[in-house]
Structure formats: structure tokens, C-alpha cells
Tab-separated table of C-alpha atoms and ligand atoms in Angstrom:
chain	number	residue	atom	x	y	z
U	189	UNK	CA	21.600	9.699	-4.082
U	190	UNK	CA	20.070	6.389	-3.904
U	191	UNK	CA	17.604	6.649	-1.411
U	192	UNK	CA	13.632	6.730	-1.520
U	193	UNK	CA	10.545	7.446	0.059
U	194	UNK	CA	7.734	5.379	-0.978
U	195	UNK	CA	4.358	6.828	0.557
U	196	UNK	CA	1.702	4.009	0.306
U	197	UNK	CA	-2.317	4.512	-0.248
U	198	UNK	CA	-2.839	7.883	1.322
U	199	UNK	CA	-6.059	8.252	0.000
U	200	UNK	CA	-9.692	9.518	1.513
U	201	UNK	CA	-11.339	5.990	1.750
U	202	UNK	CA	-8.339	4.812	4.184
U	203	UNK	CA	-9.215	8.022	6.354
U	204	UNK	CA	-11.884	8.126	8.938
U	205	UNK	CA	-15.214	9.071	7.092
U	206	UNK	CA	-13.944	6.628	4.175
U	207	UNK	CA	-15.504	3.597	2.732
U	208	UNK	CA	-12.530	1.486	4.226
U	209	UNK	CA	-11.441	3.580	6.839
U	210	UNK	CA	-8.304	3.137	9.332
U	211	UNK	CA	-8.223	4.413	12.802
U	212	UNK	CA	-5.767	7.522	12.653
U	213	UNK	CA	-5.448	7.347	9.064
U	214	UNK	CA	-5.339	10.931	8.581
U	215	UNK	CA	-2.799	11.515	11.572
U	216	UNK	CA	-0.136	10.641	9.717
U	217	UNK	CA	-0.709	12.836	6.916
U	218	UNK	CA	1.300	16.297	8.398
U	219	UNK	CA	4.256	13.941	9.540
U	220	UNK	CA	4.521	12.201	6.477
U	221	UNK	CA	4.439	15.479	5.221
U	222	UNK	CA	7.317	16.371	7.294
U	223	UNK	CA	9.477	13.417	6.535
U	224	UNK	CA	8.811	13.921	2.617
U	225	UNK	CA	10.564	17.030	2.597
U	226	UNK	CA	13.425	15.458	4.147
U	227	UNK	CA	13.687	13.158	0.592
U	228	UNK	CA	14.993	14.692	-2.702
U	229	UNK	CA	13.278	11.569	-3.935
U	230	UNK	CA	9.609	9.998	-3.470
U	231	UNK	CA	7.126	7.936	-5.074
U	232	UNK	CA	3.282	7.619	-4.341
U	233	UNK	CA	1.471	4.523	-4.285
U	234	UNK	CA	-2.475	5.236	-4.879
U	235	UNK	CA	-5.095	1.729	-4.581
U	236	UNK	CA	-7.068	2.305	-8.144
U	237	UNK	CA	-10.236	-0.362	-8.342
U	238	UNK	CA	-12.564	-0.519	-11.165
U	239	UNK	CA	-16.290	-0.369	-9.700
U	240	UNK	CA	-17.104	-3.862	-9.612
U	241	UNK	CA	-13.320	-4.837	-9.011
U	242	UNK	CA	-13.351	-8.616	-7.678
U	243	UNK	CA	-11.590	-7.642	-3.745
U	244	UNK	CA	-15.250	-6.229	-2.929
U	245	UNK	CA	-17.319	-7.976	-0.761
U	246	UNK	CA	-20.288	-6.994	-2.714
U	247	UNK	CA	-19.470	-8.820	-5.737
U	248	UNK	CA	-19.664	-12.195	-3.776
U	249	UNK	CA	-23.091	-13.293	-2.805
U	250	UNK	CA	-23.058	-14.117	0.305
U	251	UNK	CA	-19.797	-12.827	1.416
U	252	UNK	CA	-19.289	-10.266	3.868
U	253	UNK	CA	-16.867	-7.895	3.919
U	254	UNK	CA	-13.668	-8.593	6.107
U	255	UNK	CA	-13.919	-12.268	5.862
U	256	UNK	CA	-11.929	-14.168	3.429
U	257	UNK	CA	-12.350	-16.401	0.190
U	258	UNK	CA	-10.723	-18.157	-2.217
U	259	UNK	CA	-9.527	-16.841	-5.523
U	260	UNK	CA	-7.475	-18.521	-8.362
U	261	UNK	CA	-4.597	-16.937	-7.595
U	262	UNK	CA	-5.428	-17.443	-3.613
U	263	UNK	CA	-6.550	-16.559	-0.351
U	264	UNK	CA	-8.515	-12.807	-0.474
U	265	UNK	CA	-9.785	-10.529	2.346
U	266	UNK	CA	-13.176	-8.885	0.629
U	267	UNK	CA	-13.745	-5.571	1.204
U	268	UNK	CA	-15.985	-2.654	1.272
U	269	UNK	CA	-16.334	-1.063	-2.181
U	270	UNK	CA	-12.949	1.506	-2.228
U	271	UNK	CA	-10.720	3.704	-4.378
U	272	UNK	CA	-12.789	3.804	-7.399
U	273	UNK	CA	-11.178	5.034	-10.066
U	274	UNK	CA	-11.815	8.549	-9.819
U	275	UNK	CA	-13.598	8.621	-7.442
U	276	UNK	CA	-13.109	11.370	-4.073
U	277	UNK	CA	-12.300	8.289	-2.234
U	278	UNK	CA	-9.503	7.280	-4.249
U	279	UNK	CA	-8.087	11.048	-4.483
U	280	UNK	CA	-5.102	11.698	-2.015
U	281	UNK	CA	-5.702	13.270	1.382
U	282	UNK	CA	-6.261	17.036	1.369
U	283	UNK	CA	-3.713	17.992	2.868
U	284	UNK	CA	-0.578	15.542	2.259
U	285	UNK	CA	1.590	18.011	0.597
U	286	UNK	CA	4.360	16.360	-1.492
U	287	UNK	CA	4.679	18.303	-4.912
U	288	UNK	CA	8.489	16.954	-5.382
U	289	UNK	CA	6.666	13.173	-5.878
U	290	UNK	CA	7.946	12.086	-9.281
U	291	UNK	CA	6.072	9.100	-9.824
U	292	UNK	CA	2.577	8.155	-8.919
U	293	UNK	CA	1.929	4.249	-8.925
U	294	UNK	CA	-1.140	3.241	-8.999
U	295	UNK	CA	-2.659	-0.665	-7.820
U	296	UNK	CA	-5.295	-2.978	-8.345
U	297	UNK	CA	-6.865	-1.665	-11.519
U	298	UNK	CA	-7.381	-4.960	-13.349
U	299	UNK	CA	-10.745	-6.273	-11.685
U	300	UNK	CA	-10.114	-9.504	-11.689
U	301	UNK	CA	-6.950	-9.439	-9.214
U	302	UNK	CA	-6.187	-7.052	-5.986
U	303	UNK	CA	-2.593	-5.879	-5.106
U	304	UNK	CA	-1.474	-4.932	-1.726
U	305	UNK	CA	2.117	-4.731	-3.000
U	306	UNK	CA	3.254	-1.742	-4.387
U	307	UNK	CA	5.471	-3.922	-6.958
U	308	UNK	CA	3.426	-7.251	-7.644
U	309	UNK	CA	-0.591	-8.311	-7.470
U	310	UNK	CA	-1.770	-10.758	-5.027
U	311	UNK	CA	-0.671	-13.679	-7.318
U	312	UNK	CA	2.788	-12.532	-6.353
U	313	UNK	CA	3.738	-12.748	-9.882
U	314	UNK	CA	2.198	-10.310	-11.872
U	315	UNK	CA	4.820	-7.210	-11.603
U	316	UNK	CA	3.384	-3.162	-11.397
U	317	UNK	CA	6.437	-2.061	-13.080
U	318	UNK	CA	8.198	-0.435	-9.625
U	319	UNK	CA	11.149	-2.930	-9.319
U	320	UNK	CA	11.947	-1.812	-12.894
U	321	UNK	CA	11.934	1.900	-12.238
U	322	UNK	CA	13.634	1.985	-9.027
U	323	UNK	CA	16.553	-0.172	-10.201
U	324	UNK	CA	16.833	1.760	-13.622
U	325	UNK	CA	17.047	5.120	-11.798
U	326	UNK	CA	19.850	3.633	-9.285
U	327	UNK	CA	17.676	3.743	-5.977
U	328	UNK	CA	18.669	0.706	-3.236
U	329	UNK	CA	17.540	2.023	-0.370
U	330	UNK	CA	13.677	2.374	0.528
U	331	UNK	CA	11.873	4.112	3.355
U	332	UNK	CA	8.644	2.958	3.805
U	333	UNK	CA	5.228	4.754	5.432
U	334	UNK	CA	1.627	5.170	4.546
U	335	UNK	CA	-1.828	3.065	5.331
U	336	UNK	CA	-1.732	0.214	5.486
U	337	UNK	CA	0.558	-1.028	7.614
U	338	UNK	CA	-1.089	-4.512	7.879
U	339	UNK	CA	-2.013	-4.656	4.463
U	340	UNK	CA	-0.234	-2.713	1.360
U	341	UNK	CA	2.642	-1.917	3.474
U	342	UNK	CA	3.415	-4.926	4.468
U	343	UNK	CA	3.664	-6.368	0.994
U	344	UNK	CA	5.339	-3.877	-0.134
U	345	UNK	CA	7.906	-3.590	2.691
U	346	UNK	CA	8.263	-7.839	1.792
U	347	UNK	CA	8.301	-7.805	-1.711
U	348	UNK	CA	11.159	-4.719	-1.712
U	349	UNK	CA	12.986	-6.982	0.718
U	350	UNK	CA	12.590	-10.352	-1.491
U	351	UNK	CA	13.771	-7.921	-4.605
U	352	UNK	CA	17.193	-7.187	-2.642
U	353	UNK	CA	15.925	-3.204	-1.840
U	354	UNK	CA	17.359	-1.984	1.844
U	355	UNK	CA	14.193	-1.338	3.306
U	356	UNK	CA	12.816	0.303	6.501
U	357	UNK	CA	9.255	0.897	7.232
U	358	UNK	CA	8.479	4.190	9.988
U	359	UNK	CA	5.453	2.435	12.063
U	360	UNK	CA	4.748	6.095	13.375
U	361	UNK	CA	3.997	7.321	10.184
U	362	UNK	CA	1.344	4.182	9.326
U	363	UNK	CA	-1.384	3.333	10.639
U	364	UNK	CA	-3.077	-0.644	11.115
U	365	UNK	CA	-6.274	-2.076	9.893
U	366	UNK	CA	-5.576	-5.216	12.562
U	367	UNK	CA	-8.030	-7.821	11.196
U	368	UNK	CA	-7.886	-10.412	13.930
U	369	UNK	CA	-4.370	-9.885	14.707
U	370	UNK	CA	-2.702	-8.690	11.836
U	371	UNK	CA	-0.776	-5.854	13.022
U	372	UNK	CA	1.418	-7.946	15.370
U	373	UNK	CA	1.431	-10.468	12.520
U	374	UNK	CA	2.785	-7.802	10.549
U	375	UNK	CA	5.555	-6.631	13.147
U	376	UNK	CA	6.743	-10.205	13.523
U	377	UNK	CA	7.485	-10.909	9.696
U	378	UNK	CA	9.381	-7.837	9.560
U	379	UNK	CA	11.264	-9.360	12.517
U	380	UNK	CA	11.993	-12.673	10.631
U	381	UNK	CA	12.656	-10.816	7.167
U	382	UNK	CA	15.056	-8.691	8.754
U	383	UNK	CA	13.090	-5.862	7.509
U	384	UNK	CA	14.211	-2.624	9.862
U	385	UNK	CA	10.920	-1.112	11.821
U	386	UNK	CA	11.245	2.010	13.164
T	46	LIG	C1	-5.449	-1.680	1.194
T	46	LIG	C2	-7.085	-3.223	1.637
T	46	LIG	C3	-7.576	-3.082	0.352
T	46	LIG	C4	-4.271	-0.911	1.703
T	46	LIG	C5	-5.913	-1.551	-0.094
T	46	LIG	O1	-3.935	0.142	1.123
T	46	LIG	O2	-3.669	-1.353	2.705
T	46	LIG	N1	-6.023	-2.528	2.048
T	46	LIG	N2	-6.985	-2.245	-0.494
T	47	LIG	ZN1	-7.888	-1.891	-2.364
């Protein structure tokens, strides 16, 4: 079997009543849900920020949340503060249901960088480890859902592509933040990458 599901971010502060919440966030909990059981294999993705951590708009002066500034390693949407470390926020939704997972990744813990991707921080360099894993245990082929689909999602749906993973991302089962376009943004590098939406 060399095929995986790789659920991205489910987490409270993505859901509506979170501190960086996604409209319909929690509707795709029951069919990801659904889909999981369908997989022999899946890995969870879970955003894990320090309080403090340097994506949050108020650590910047200034800055507002959703607009954009520069950081060593590049261009950075701030945020609302989200997933802390422990936190409820940064627990998994209630109800997604996937007790077969066998490896929880988690993203974004060093508070100096953020990371979207599920296998490299925003300097696109700095690797989480997945590449390694997935390769090692023999998967090729990825199948892609979770929040958000503008955001960690889509990095992580481009990065498995630029690593030489099959990859196909369910758009039914993820939901868009759509800062100012993004989600058709989004849709159209998957076009170009020949990354399979369906
Ligand atoms: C995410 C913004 C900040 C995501 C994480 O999971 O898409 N977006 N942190
Ligand atoms: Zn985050």
C-alpha cells in the first residue's frame, strides 16, 4: 500500500468561534471523517505556535492582522494570536474521529519562523521531517484535505508535488480563508503544477 491521507490543521482556532476562524471549518470534519476510514494509512498535521510566535500580528507594532510584512526569510501574512501550544485552540476538533492516524506532525513551533507547509517552513528550506518519513515508509501517493485550503494546504499540496509525491487535494473536504483572492489563486497553481483537484 503506498497511499496516504494527510489531514491538515483541523484544529478549534480554524473553526468558527476560533481565534482564526474559517467559514465552514467545522463542516468538513464528519466527511473527513468519512474519507479517513477509507485509508489504512493517515497522518495529521496540527499548526503548534509558541505564545509570542513571530506570524502574530500582535507582536508587530503597528501591524494589523491580515496584512502582510516582511521577514528575513520573506513575505508574511500576520495573524491573530492561534494554536498555542496547548492551548484548546490548538487541540483537534471534537469530533474528527481518526484513531488509525499514526503520525501527528506538528508546524510552526520555532517562533521566529511560520510554516504553512506540512514538510518545510516559510523559508522553503527548513524541512519538518515529513518528506523523510513518507519516503522511508514507501508512501508515493498523497491525498490531501483539511483547513486551509488557501494557506497550509496549498503549501503542502506544492511542496509534496515539488518533492515528486502524486498528489491530489479533495476541495470538498477544505475549506478557504480567501484573503483578497487567494482561493482562486490557490485553484489556479494547482492548475499550472498539475496538482489533481477534486
Ligand atoms: C494556517 C494561517 C496561519 C493554516 C495556519 O492552517 O492554513 N493559516 N496558520
Ligand atoms: Zn499558524
Amino acid at each position: 500500500m503506498s497511499a496516504i491521507l494527510i489531514i491538515i490543521d483541523v484544529q478549534n482556532d480554524f473553526c468558527p468561534g476560533g481565534r482564526l476562524a474559517v467559514n465552514g471549518g467545522d463542516e468538513i470534519v464528519h466527511p473527513i471523517n468519512k474519507l479517513a476510514s477509507t485509508y489504512e494509512h493517515v497522518v495529521l498535521t496540527q499548526d503548534w505556535h509558541p505564545e509570542g510566535h513571530s506570524s502574530f500580528a500582535s507582536q508587530h507594532a503597528g501591524h494589523e492582522a491580515f496584512t502582510q510584512i516582511d521577514m528575513p526569510y520573506g513575505r508574511q501574512t500576520l495573524w491573530p494570536d492561534h494554536c498555542i501550544v496547548g492551548s484548546h485552540g490548538a487541540s483537534f476538533h471534537k469530533d474528527l474521529n481518526v484513531p488509525h492516524a499514526e503520525l501527528i506532525i506538528r508546524k510552526g513551533f520555532r517562533k521566529e519562523i511560520d510554516s504553512y507547509s506540512a514538510f518545510f517552513e516559510n523559508d522553503h528550506k527548513t524541512p519538518t521531517g515529513l518528506s523523510g518519513y513518507l519516503r522511508e515508509r514507501g508512501f508515493k501517493k498523497i491525498t490531501m484535505v483539511g483547513l486551509a485550503f488557501d494557506y497550509c494546504v496549498r503549501y503542502s499540496a506544492e511542496d509534496a508535488k515539488n518533492l515528486g509525491f502524486e498528489i491530489e487535494v479533495i476541495e470538498s473536504a477544505t475549506r478557504a480563508i480567501d484573503l483578497g483572492g487567494t482561493a482562486a489563486a490557490t485553484r489556479k497553481s494547482f492548475i499550472e503544477r498539475g496538482i489533481i483537484l477534486r
